[in-house]
Amino acid sequence: MTPPQAKTWSQRGHTPVVRVRGRSRRRMSIAALTCYEPGHRSRLIYRPHRDDGRRDGRKGFSRRDYRDLLIAAHQQLGGPIVLVWDNLNVHKAADLRQWAAAREWLTINYLPPYAPDLDPVEGIWSLLRRGWLSNVAFSPPNTLDQRIRRGLRLIQYRSHLMDGCLDETGLAIGPA
């Protein structure tokens, strides 16, 4: 009886070689809001931003991008917004704070520093990374963009997933 042979995807005596493209400067940023209202379906509003690799382009979201996201959320939700934000430096920028103070429909509260466990959006990112983005190699940059949009769209249609992310934080939504 002969022992079993180990099988590999390369010929014996040849080292397997995997080609990797050198375009590592591409980056995808996403800003998202999870919206909760008692008696209503939970909603997810998001905006992706792709860094095209140019030196003069901005890699992440600017204060203007966050402002536009809040205006779009206000138009979609049709009512006042109580926003709970983490301590990202762009969120605490002086001109964004001044803009928010001038809007009577917007109230901003900040999470304590180093408290990602209180942020329901972190649960959304975890669902996205473990589900739709796991075990996939993205060759052209637009496949990453398509995969992220598909995953977030499917999360949008499953409000029980967003409710679960809120439940994990231990926070409750109720009348003030």
Short mmCIF file of N, CA and C in Angstrom, two decimals:
data_model
loop_
_atom_site.label_atom_id
_atom_site.label_comp_id
_atom_site.label_asym_id
_atom_site.label_seq_id
_atom_site.Cartn_x
_atom_site.Cartn_y
_atom_site.Cartn_z
N MET A 1 0.85 -1.17 0.00
CA MET A 1 0.00 0.00 0.00
C MET A 1 0.90 1.24 0.00
N THR A 2 0.60 2.22 -0.86
CA THR A 2 1.42 3.43 -0.95
C THR A 2 0.76 4.56 -0.18
N PRO A 3 1.56 5.44 0.44
CA PRO A 3 0.97 6.57 1.17
C PRO A 3 0.35 7.58 0.19
N PRO A 4 -0.64 8.34 0.65
CA PRO A 4 -1.27 9.32 -0.24
C PRO A 4 -0.29 10.44 -0.58
N GLN A 5 -0.41 10.97 -1.80
CA GLN A 5 0.45 12.06 -2.24
C GLN A 5 -0.23 13.40 -1.96
N ALA A 6 0.60 14.35 -1.58
CA ALA A 6 0.09 15.70 -1.40
C ALA A 6 -0.09 16.34 -2.77
N LYS A 7 -1.21 16.97 -2.99
CA LYS A 7 -1.49 17.61 -4.28
C LYS A 7 -1.46 19.12 -4.08
N THR A 8 -0.78 19.79 -5.00
CA THR A 8 -0.76 21.24 -4.99
C THR A 8 -1.18 21.75 -6.36
N TRP A 9 -1.36 23.04 -6.47
CA TRP A 9 -1.78 23.60 -7.74
C TRP A 9 -0.60 24.01 -8.60
N SER A 10 0.61 23.68 -8.17
CA SER A 10 1.81 23.99 -8.95
C SER A 10 2.54 22.68 -9.26
N GLN A 11 3.31 22.71 -10.33
CA GLN A 11 4.09 21.53 -10.68
C GLN A 11 5.20 21.34 -9.66
N ARG A 12 5.61 20.09 -9.52
CA ARG A 12 6.67 19.77 -8.60
C ARG A 12 7.97 20.45 -9.05
N GLY A 13 8.63 21.10 -8.10
CA GLY A 13 9.88 21.79 -8.40
C GLY A 13 9.71 23.23 -8.86
N HIS A 14 8.48 23.69 -9.03
CA HIS A 14 8.24 25.07 -9.47
C HIS A 14 7.50 25.81 -8.36
N THR A 15 8.01 26.96 -7.97
CA THR A 15 7.37 27.77 -6.94
C THR A 15 6.14 28.45 -7.52
N PRO A 16 4.98 28.34 -6.86
CA PRO A 16 3.80 29.02 -7.39
C PRO A 16 3.98 30.54 -7.33
N VAL A 17 3.56 31.21 -8.38
CA VAL A 17 3.70 32.66 -8.48
C VAL A 17 2.31 33.26 -8.71
N VAL A 18 1.99 34.26 -7.91
CA VAL A 18 0.73 34.97 -8.05
C VAL A 18 1.05 36.40 -8.45
N ARG A 19 0.46 36.87 -9.54
CA ARG A 19 0.70 38.23 -9.99
C ARG A 19 -0.23 39.19 -9.25
N VAL A 20 0.34 40.28 -8.78
CA VAL A 20 -0.42 41.29 -8.05
C VAL A 20 -0.16 42.62 -8.72
N ARG A 21 -1.21 43.36 -8.99
CA ARG A 21 -1.04 44.68 -9.58
C ARG A 21 -0.48 45.64 -8.55
N GLY A 22 0.26 46.62 -9.01
CA GLY A 22 0.92 47.55 -8.10
C GLY A 22 0.13 48.79 -7.77
N ARG A 23 -1.14 48.81 -8.08
CA ARG A 23 -1.95 50.01 -7.80
C ARG A 23 -2.54 49.95 -6.41
N SER A 24 -1.76 50.19 -5.42
CA SER A 24 -2.26 50.09 -4.05
C SER A 24 -2.73 51.41 -3.49
N ARG A 25 -2.69 52.49 -4.28
CA ARG A 25 -3.09 53.79 -3.76
C ARG A 25 -4.59 54.01 -3.82
N ARG A 26 -5.34 53.12 -4.45
CA ARG A 26 -6.78 53.29 -4.57
C ARG A 26 -7.44 53.02 -3.22
N ARG A 27 -8.38 53.86 -2.88
CA ARG A 27 -9.05 53.72 -1.59
C ARG A 27 -10.53 54.05 -1.75
N MET A 28 -11.35 53.38 -0.97
CA MET A 28 -12.79 53.61 -0.98
C MET A 28 -13.20 54.04 0.42
N SER A 29 -13.86 55.18 0.53
CA SER A 29 -14.37 55.66 1.81
C SER A 29 -15.89 55.71 1.73
N ILE A 30 -16.53 55.44 2.86
CA ILE A 30 -17.99 55.45 2.90
C ILE A 30 -18.44 56.18 4.15
N ALA A 31 -19.39 57.07 3.99
CA ALA A 31 -20.04 57.71 5.13
C ALA A 31 -21.47 57.18 5.19
N ALA A 32 -21.91 56.81 6.37
CA ALA A 32 -23.25 56.22 6.50
C ALA A 32 -23.95 56.72 7.75
N LEU A 33 -25.26 56.78 7.64
CA LEU A 33 -26.12 57.13 8.77
C LEU A 33 -27.14 56.00 8.95
N THR A 34 -27.25 55.48 10.15
CA THR A 34 -28.35 54.57 10.46
C THR A 34 -29.43 55.40 11.12
N CYS A 35 -30.64 55.31 10.59
CA CYS A 35 -31.73 56.16 11.04
C CYS A 35 -32.79 55.32 11.73
N TYR A 36 -33.10 55.69 12.96
CA TYR A 36 -34.07 54.96 13.77
C TYR A 36 -35.15 55.92 14.24
N GLU A 37 -36.40 55.48 14.14
CA GLU A 37 -37.53 56.23 14.68
C GLU A 37 -38.52 55.21 15.24
N PRO A 38 -38.98 55.41 16.47
CA PRO A 38 -39.92 54.44 17.05
C PRO A 38 -41.17 54.29 16.18
N GLY A 39 -41.55 53.04 15.94
CA GLY A 39 -42.73 52.76 15.14
C GLY A 39 -42.50 52.78 13.64
N HIS A 40 -41.28 53.07 13.20
CA HIS A 40 -40.97 53.11 11.78
C HIS A 40 -39.83 52.14 11.46
N ARG A 41 -39.72 51.81 10.19
CA ARG A 41 -38.66 50.93 9.72
C ARG A 41 -37.31 51.65 9.79
N SER A 42 -36.28 50.94 10.20
CA SER A 42 -34.94 51.53 10.25
C SER A 42 -34.44 51.78 8.84
N ARG A 43 -33.61 52.81 8.70
CA ARG A 43 -33.11 53.17 7.38
C ARG A 43 -31.60 53.36 7.42
N LEU A 44 -30.97 53.13 6.28
CA LEU A 44 -29.53 53.33 6.12
C LEU A 44 -29.33 54.28 4.95
N ILE A 45 -28.65 55.39 5.22
CA ILE A 45 -28.33 56.37 4.18
C ILE A 45 -26.82 56.43 4.10
N TYR A 46 -26.27 56.23 2.90
CA TYR A 46 -24.81 56.19 2.77
C TYR A 46 -24.37 56.89 1.50
N ARG A 47 -23.11 57.30 1.50
CA ARG A 47 -22.47 57.90 0.34
C ARG A 47 -21.06 57.34 0.22
N PRO A 48 -20.73 56.72 -0.91
CA PRO A 48 -19.35 56.26 -1.12
C PRO A 48 -18.50 57.35 -1.75
N HIS A 49 -17.21 57.28 -1.52
CA HIS A 49 -16.25 58.22 -2.11
C HIS A 49 -15.02 57.41 -2.51
N ARG A 50 -14.69 57.45 -3.79
CA ARG A 50 -13.55 56.67 -4.26
C ARG A 50 -12.37 57.59 -4.54
N ASP A 51 -11.24 57.26 -3.95
CA ASP A 51 -10.00 57.98 -4.21
C ASP A 51 -9.44 57.46 -5.52
N ASP A 52 -9.28 58.37 -6.48
CA ASP A 52 -8.82 57.94 -7.79
C ASP A 52 -7.30 57.87 -7.89
N GLY A 53 -6.60 58.15 -6.84
CA GLY A 53 -5.14 58.01 -6.83
C GLY A 53 -4.40 59.26 -7.27
N ARG A 54 -5.11 60.32 -7.63
CA ARG A 54 -4.41 61.55 -8.02
C ARG A 54 -3.86 62.24 -6.78
N ARG A 55 -2.74 62.88 -6.94
CA ARG A 55 -2.11 63.55 -5.80
C ARG A 55 -2.90 64.77 -5.34
N ASP A 56 -3.63 65.42 -6.24
CA ASP A 56 -4.36 66.62 -5.85
C ASP A 56 -5.76 66.31 -5.32
N GLY A 57 -6.20 65.07 -5.44
CA GLY A 57 -7.53 64.70 -4.97
C GLY A 57 -7.55 64.42 -3.48
N ARG A 58 -8.73 64.55 -2.88
CA ARG A 58 -8.90 64.27 -1.46
C ARG A 58 -9.17 62.79 -1.28
N LYS A 59 -8.52 62.17 -0.30
CA LYS A 59 -8.66 60.73 -0.09
C LYS A 59 -9.95 60.36 0.63
N GLY A 60 -10.38 61.18 1.55
CA GLY A 60 -11.57 60.86 2.33
C GLY A 60 -12.64 61.92 2.18
N PHE A 61 -13.61 61.88 3.07
CA PHE A 61 -14.71 62.83 3.03
C PHE A 61 -14.30 64.17 3.61
N SER A 62 -14.80 65.22 3.01
CA SER A 62 -14.54 66.57 3.51
C SER A 62 -15.75 67.03 4.32
N ARG A 63 -15.62 68.19 4.92
CA ARG A 63 -16.74 68.76 5.67
C ARG A 63 -17.93 69.01 4.76
N ARG A 64 -17.66 69.41 3.53
CA ARG A 64 -18.72 69.66 2.55
C ARG A 64 -19.48 68.36 2.23
N ASP A 65 -18.75 67.26 2.11
CA ASP A 65 -19.40 65.97 1.83
C ASP A 65 -20.31 65.55 2.97
N TYR A 66 -19.86 65.73 4.21
CA TYR A 66 -20.71 65.40 5.36
C TYR A 66 -21.93 66.32 5.43
N ARG A 67 -21.73 67.58 5.12
CA ARG A 67 -22.85 68.52 5.11
C ARG A 67 -23.88 68.09 4.06
N ASP A 68 -23.43 67.73 2.87
CA ASP A 68 -24.34 67.30 1.81
C ASP A 68 -25.08 66.02 2.20
N LEU A 69 -24.39 65.11 2.90
CA LEU A 69 -25.03 63.88 3.37
C LEU A 69 -26.14 64.20 4.37
N LEU A 70 -25.90 65.14 5.27
CA LEU A 70 -26.91 65.52 6.26
C LEU A 70 -28.10 66.20 5.60
N ILE A 71 -27.85 67.03 4.60
CA ILE A 71 -28.95 67.69 3.88
C ILE A 71 -29.79 66.64 3.15
N ALA A 72 -29.14 65.67 2.51
CA ALA A 72 -29.87 64.61 1.81
C ALA A 72 -30.68 63.77 2.80
N ALA A 73 -30.10 63.48 3.97
CA ALA A 73 -30.83 62.70 4.98
C ALA A 73 -32.05 63.48 5.47
N HIS A 74 -31.90 64.78 5.68
CA HIS A 74 -33.03 65.60 6.12
C HIS A 74 -34.15 65.60 5.07
N GLN A 75 -33.78 65.68 3.81
CA GLN A 75 -34.78 65.66 2.75
C GLN A 75 -35.46 64.29 2.66
N GLN A 76 -34.70 63.21 2.83
CA GLN A 76 -35.29 61.87 2.74
C GLN A 76 -36.18 61.56 3.94
N LEU A 77 -35.74 61.97 5.12
CA LEU A 77 -36.48 61.64 6.33
C LEU A 77 -37.64 62.59 6.58
N GLY A 78 -37.51 63.82 6.12
CA GLY A 78 -38.61 64.77 6.24
C GLY A 78 -38.91 65.25 7.65
N GLY A 79 -37.93 65.33 8.50
CA GLY A 79 -38.17 65.79 9.86
C GLY A 79 -36.86 66.15 10.55
N PRO A 80 -36.96 66.51 11.81
CA PRO A 80 -35.74 66.86 12.55
C PRO A 80 -34.85 65.64 12.75
N ILE A 81 -33.55 65.89 12.89
CA ILE A 81 -32.57 64.82 13.04
C ILE A 81 -31.79 65.05 14.33
N VAL A 82 -31.69 64.00 15.13
CA VAL A 82 -30.78 64.00 16.28
C VAL A 82 -29.63 63.10 15.87
N LEU A 83 -28.48 63.69 15.68
CA LEU A 83 -27.32 62.99 15.15
C LEU A 83 -26.37 62.64 16.28
N VAL A 84 -25.96 61.38 16.34
CA VAL A 84 -24.97 60.95 17.32
C VAL A 84 -23.73 60.56 16.53
N TRP A 85 -22.67 61.33 16.73
CA TRP A 85 -21.45 61.18 15.94
C TRP A 85 -20.30 60.72 16.81
N ASP A 86 -19.35 60.05 16.17
CA ASP A 86 -18.11 59.72 16.87
C ASP A 86 -17.20 60.94 16.85
N ASN A 87 -16.00 60.81 17.36
CA ASN A 87 -15.11 61.96 17.52
C ASN A 87 -14.11 62.11 16.39
N LEU A 88 -14.52 61.82 15.18
CA LEU A 88 -13.66 62.04 14.02
C LEU A 88 -13.39 63.54 13.90
N ASN A 89 -12.15 63.89 13.55
CA ASN A 89 -11.79 65.31 13.53
C ASN A 89 -12.63 66.11 12.53
N VAL A 90 -13.05 65.52 11.43
CA VAL A 90 -13.89 66.24 10.46
C VAL A 90 -15.26 66.51 11.06
N HIS A 91 -15.78 65.59 11.87
CA HIS A 91 -17.08 65.79 12.51
C HIS A 91 -17.06 66.97 13.47
N LYS A 92 -15.91 67.24 14.06
CA LYS A 92 -15.82 68.31 15.05
C LYS A 92 -15.23 69.61 14.47
N ALA A 93 -15.14 69.71 13.15
CA ALA A 93 -14.59 70.91 12.52
C ALA A 93 -15.46 72.12 12.85
N ALA A 94 -14.81 73.27 13.01
CA ALA A 94 -15.51 74.48 13.45
C ALA A 94 -16.56 74.94 12.45
N ASP A 95 -16.25 74.91 11.16
CA ASP A 95 -17.24 75.40 10.20
C ASP A 95 -18.43 74.43 10.06
N LEU A 96 -18.21 73.13 10.27
CA LEU A 96 -19.33 72.18 10.25
C LEU A 96 -20.19 72.37 11.49
N ARG A 97 -19.58 72.67 12.62
CA ARG A 97 -20.35 72.95 13.84
C ARG A 97 -21.18 74.23 13.69
N GLN A 98 -20.58 75.26 13.08
CA GLN A 98 -21.32 76.51 12.85
C GLN A 98 -22.49 76.28 11.91
N TRP A 99 -22.26 75.50 10.87
CA TRP A 99 -23.34 75.20 9.93
C TRP A 99 -24.47 74.46 10.64
N ALA A 100 -24.12 73.47 11.47
CA ALA A 100 -25.13 72.68 12.18
C ALA A 100 -25.89 73.54 13.21
N ALA A 101 -25.19 74.46 13.84
CA ALA A 101 -25.85 75.32 14.83
C ALA A 101 -26.90 76.22 14.19
N ALA A 102 -26.71 76.54 12.92
CA ALA A 102 -27.65 77.41 12.22
C ALA A 102 -28.89 76.65 11.72
N ARG A 103 -28.91 75.35 11.84
CA ARG A 103 -30.04 74.53 11.39
C ARG A 103 -30.85 74.10 12.60
N GLU A 104 -32.12 74.51 12.65
CA GLU A 104 -32.96 74.14 13.80
C GLU A 104 -33.42 72.69 13.72
N TRP A 105 -33.32 72.05 12.58
CA TRP A 105 -33.73 70.66 12.42
C TRP A 105 -32.63 69.66 12.79
N LEU A 106 -31.46 70.16 13.16
CA LEU A 106 -30.32 69.29 13.42
C LEU A 106 -29.77 69.50 14.83
N THR A 107 -29.69 68.40 15.58
CA THR A 107 -29.07 68.40 16.90
C THR A 107 -27.95 67.38 16.88
N ILE A 108 -26.75 67.78 17.28
CA ILE A 108 -25.60 66.88 17.24
C ILE A 108 -25.14 66.55 18.65
N ASN A 109 -24.99 65.27 18.94
CA ASN A 109 -24.40 64.77 20.17
C ASN A 109 -23.19 63.93 19.77
N TYR A 110 -22.19 63.90 20.64
CA TYR A 110 -20.97 63.15 20.34
C TYR A 110 -20.82 61.98 21.29
N LEU A 111 -20.37 60.87 20.74
CA LEU A 111 -20.06 59.70 21.56
C LEU A 111 -18.81 59.99 22.38
N PRO A 112 -18.61 59.30 23.48
CA PRO A 112 -17.35 59.47 24.22
C PRO A 112 -16.18 58.95 23.38
N PRO A 113 -14.99 59.46 23.64
CA PRO A 113 -13.83 58.98 22.89
C PRO A 113 -13.62 57.48 23.09
N TYR A 114 -13.14 56.84 22.05
CA TYR A 114 -12.80 55.41 22.07
C TYR A 114 -13.98 54.55 22.49
N ALA A 115 -15.15 54.78 21.85
CA ALA A 115 -16.33 54.00 22.18
C ALA A 115 -16.99 53.46 20.91
N PRO A 116 -16.28 52.66 20.11
CA PRO A 116 -16.90 52.13 18.90
C PRO A 116 -18.03 51.15 19.20
N ASP A 117 -18.05 50.60 20.42
CA ASP A 117 -19.11 49.66 20.77
C ASP A 117 -20.46 50.37 20.96
N LEU A 118 -20.48 51.70 21.03
CA LEU A 118 -21.73 52.46 21.14
C LEU A 118 -22.23 52.97 19.80
N ASP A 119 -21.51 52.69 18.72
CA ASP A 119 -21.84 53.21 17.40
C ASP A 119 -22.48 52.10 16.56
N PRO A 120 -23.79 52.20 16.23
CA PRO A 120 -24.42 51.13 15.44
C PRO A 120 -23.87 51.00 14.03
N VAL A 121 -23.28 52.07 13.48
CA VAL A 121 -22.71 52.00 12.13
C VAL A 121 -21.51 51.06 12.10
N GLU A 122 -20.80 50.93 13.22
CA GLU A 122 -19.69 49.97 13.27
C GLU A 122 -20.19 48.55 13.06
N GLY A 123 -21.40 48.25 13.53
CA GLY A 123 -22.00 46.94 13.28
C GLY A 123 -22.31 46.74 11.80
N ILE A 124 -22.72 47.81 11.13
CA ILE A 124 -22.97 47.74 9.68
C ILE A 124 -21.68 47.41 8.95
N TRP A 125 -20.57 48.08 9.32
CA TRP A 125 -19.28 47.82 8.67
C TRP A 125 -18.85 46.37 8.94
N SER A 126 -19.12 45.88 10.13
CA SER A 126 -18.76 44.50 10.45
C SER A 126 -19.56 43.52 9.58
N LEU A 127 -20.85 43.77 9.40
CA LEU A 127 -21.66 42.92 8.53
C LEU A 127 -21.14 42.95 7.10
N LEU A 128 -20.78 44.13 6.64
CA LEU A 128 -20.29 44.27 5.27
C LEU A 128 -18.96 43.55 5.08
N ARG A 129 -18.05 43.72 6.02
CA ARG A 129 -16.72 43.07 5.90
C ARG A 129 -16.81 41.56 6.01
N ARG A 130 -17.62 41.07 6.93
CA ARG A 130 -17.72 39.61 7.12
C ARG A 130 -18.55 38.93 6.05
N GLY A 131 -19.45 39.67 5.41
CA GLY A 131 -20.35 39.06 4.44
C GLY A 131 -19.92 39.29 3.00
N TRP A 132 -20.21 40.45 2.49
CA TRP A 132 -20.07 40.70 1.06
C TRP A 132 -18.63 41.00 0.64
N LEU A 133 -17.75 41.34 1.56
CA LEU A 133 -16.37 41.67 1.19
C LEU A 133 -15.37 40.61 1.60
N SER A 134 -15.82 39.53 2.22
CA SER A 134 -14.88 38.53 2.70
C SER A 134 -14.51 37.55 1.58
N ASN A 135 -13.27 37.12 1.59
CA ASN A 135 -12.74 36.11 0.68
C ASN A 135 -12.92 36.48 -0.80
N VAL A 136 -12.71 37.75 -1.12
CA VAL A 136 -12.83 38.21 -2.51
C VAL A 136 -11.59 39.02 -2.84
N ALA A 137 -11.03 38.77 -4.01
CA ALA A 137 -9.92 39.58 -4.52
C ALA A 137 -10.48 40.52 -5.58
N PHE A 138 -10.25 41.80 -5.41
CA PHE A 138 -10.79 42.80 -6.33
C PHE A 138 -9.71 43.22 -7.30
N SER A 139 -9.90 42.91 -8.55
CA SER A 139 -8.90 43.26 -9.55
C SER A 139 -9.11 44.68 -10.06
N PRO A 140 -10.17 44.97 -10.80
CA PRO A 140 -10.38 46.39 -11.13
C PRO A 140 -11.06 47.09 -9.97
N PRO A 141 -10.77 48.38 -9.76
CA PRO A 141 -11.36 49.10 -8.62
C PRO A 141 -12.88 49.17 -8.64
N ASN A 142 -13.50 49.15 -9.82
CA ASN A 142 -14.95 49.28 -9.84
C ASN A 142 -15.66 48.03 -9.30
N THR A 143 -14.99 46.88 -9.26
CA THR A 143 -15.62 45.70 -8.66
C THR A 143 -15.78 45.86 -7.15
N LEU A 144 -14.82 46.51 -6.52
CA LEU A 144 -14.95 46.80 -5.09
C LEU A 144 -16.13 47.74 -4.87
N ASP A 145 -16.24 48.76 -5.69
CA ASP A 145 -17.33 49.72 -5.59
C ASP A 145 -18.68 49.01 -5.77
N GLN A 146 -18.79 48.14 -6.76
CA GLN A 146 -20.04 47.41 -7.00
C GLN A 146 -20.37 46.49 -5.84
N ARG A 147 -19.38 45.83 -5.30
CA ARG A 147 -19.62 44.88 -4.21
C ARG A 147 -20.07 45.61 -2.94
N ILE A 148 -19.45 46.77 -2.65
CA ILE A 148 -19.84 47.56 -1.48
C ILE A 148 -21.27 48.06 -1.63
N ARG A 149 -21.59 48.60 -2.80
CA ARG A 149 -22.94 49.12 -3.02
C ARG A 149 -23.98 48.01 -2.92
N ARG A 150 -23.67 46.83 -3.47
CA ARG A 150 -24.61 45.71 -3.39
C ARG A 150 -24.83 45.29 -1.94
N GLY A 151 -23.74 45.18 -1.17
CA GLY A 151 -23.87 44.77 0.22
C GLY A 151 -24.67 45.78 1.04
N LEU A 152 -24.39 47.07 0.86
CA LEU A 152 -25.13 48.09 1.60
C LEU A 152 -26.59 48.15 1.17
N ARG A 153 -26.86 47.93 -0.11
CA ARG A 153 -28.24 47.91 -0.58
C ARG A 153 -29.01 46.75 0.04
N LEU A 154 -28.37 45.60 0.13
CA LEU A 154 -29.04 44.45 0.74
C LEU A 154 -29.25 44.66 2.24
N ILE A 155 -28.32 45.34 2.90
CA ILE A 155 -28.52 45.67 4.32
C ILE A 155 -29.67 46.67 4.46
N GLN A 156 -29.78 47.61 3.51
CA GLN A 156 -30.88 48.58 3.56
C GLN A 156 -32.24 47.90 3.53
N TYR A 157 -32.37 46.85 2.77
CA TYR A 157 -33.64 46.15 2.63
C TYR A 157 -33.95 45.24 3.81
N ARG A 158 -32.98 45.00 4.66
CA ARG A 158 -33.18 44.13 5.82
C ARG A 158 -33.07 44.98 7.09
N SER A 159 -34.15 45.62 7.44
CA SER A 159 -34.11 46.54 8.58
C SER A 159 -33.83 45.81 9.89
N HIS A 160 -34.11 44.50 9.96
CA HIS A 160 -33.82 43.76 11.19
C HIS A 160 -32.31 43.69 11.44
N LEU A 161 -31.49 43.76 10.39
CA LEU A 161 -30.04 43.80 10.58
C LEU A 161 -29.61 45.11 11.24
N MET A 162 -30.20 46.21 10.79
CA MET A 162 -29.88 47.51 11.40
C MET A 162 -30.39 47.58 12.83
N ASP A 163 -31.56 47.00 13.08
CA ASP A 163 -32.08 46.96 14.44
C ASP A 163 -31.16 46.14 15.35
N GLY A 164 -30.61 45.05 14.81
CA GLY A 164 -29.66 44.23 15.57
C GLY A 164 -28.39 44.99 15.90
N CYS A 165 -27.93 45.84 14.97
CA CYS A 165 -26.74 46.66 15.24
C CYS A 165 -27.01 47.65 16.35
N LEU A 166 -28.22 48.19 16.41
CA LEU A 166 -28.58 49.10 17.50
C LEU A 166 -28.68 48.34 18.81
N ASP A 167 -29.27 47.15 18.78
CA ASP A 167 -29.42 46.35 19.99
C ASP A 167 -28.06 45.98 20.58
N GLU A 168 -27.06 45.73 19.73
CA GLU A 168 -25.72 45.38 20.20
C GLU A 168 -25.06 46.51 20.98
N THR A 169 -25.45 47.76 20.70
CA THR A 169 -24.86 48.89 21.42
C THR A 169 -25.41 49.04 22.82
N GLY A 170 -26.61 48.50 23.06
CA GLY A 170 -27.24 48.65 24.36
C GLY A 170 -27.99 49.96 24.49
N LEU A 171 -28.03 50.76 23.42
CA LEU A 171 -28.76 52.02 23.43
C LEU A 171 -30.22 51.76 23.05
N ALA A 172 -31.10 52.63 23.47
CA ALA A 172 -32.51 52.50 23.15
C ALA A 172 -33.03 53.80 22.57
N ILE A 173 -33.96 53.68 21.64
CA ILE A 173 -34.58 54.84 21.03
C ILE A 173 -35.94 55.01 21.69
N GLY A 174 -36.18 56.21 22.15
CA GLY A 174 -37.46 56.49 22.80
C GLY A 174 -37.72 57.98 22.82
N PRO A 175 -38.89 58.38 23.30
CA PRO A 175 -39.20 59.81 23.37
C PRO A 175 -38.26 60.51 24.34
N ALA A 176 -37.93 61.74 24.00
CA ALA A 176 -36.99 62.51 24.82
C ALA A 176 -37.63 63.04 26.06
#
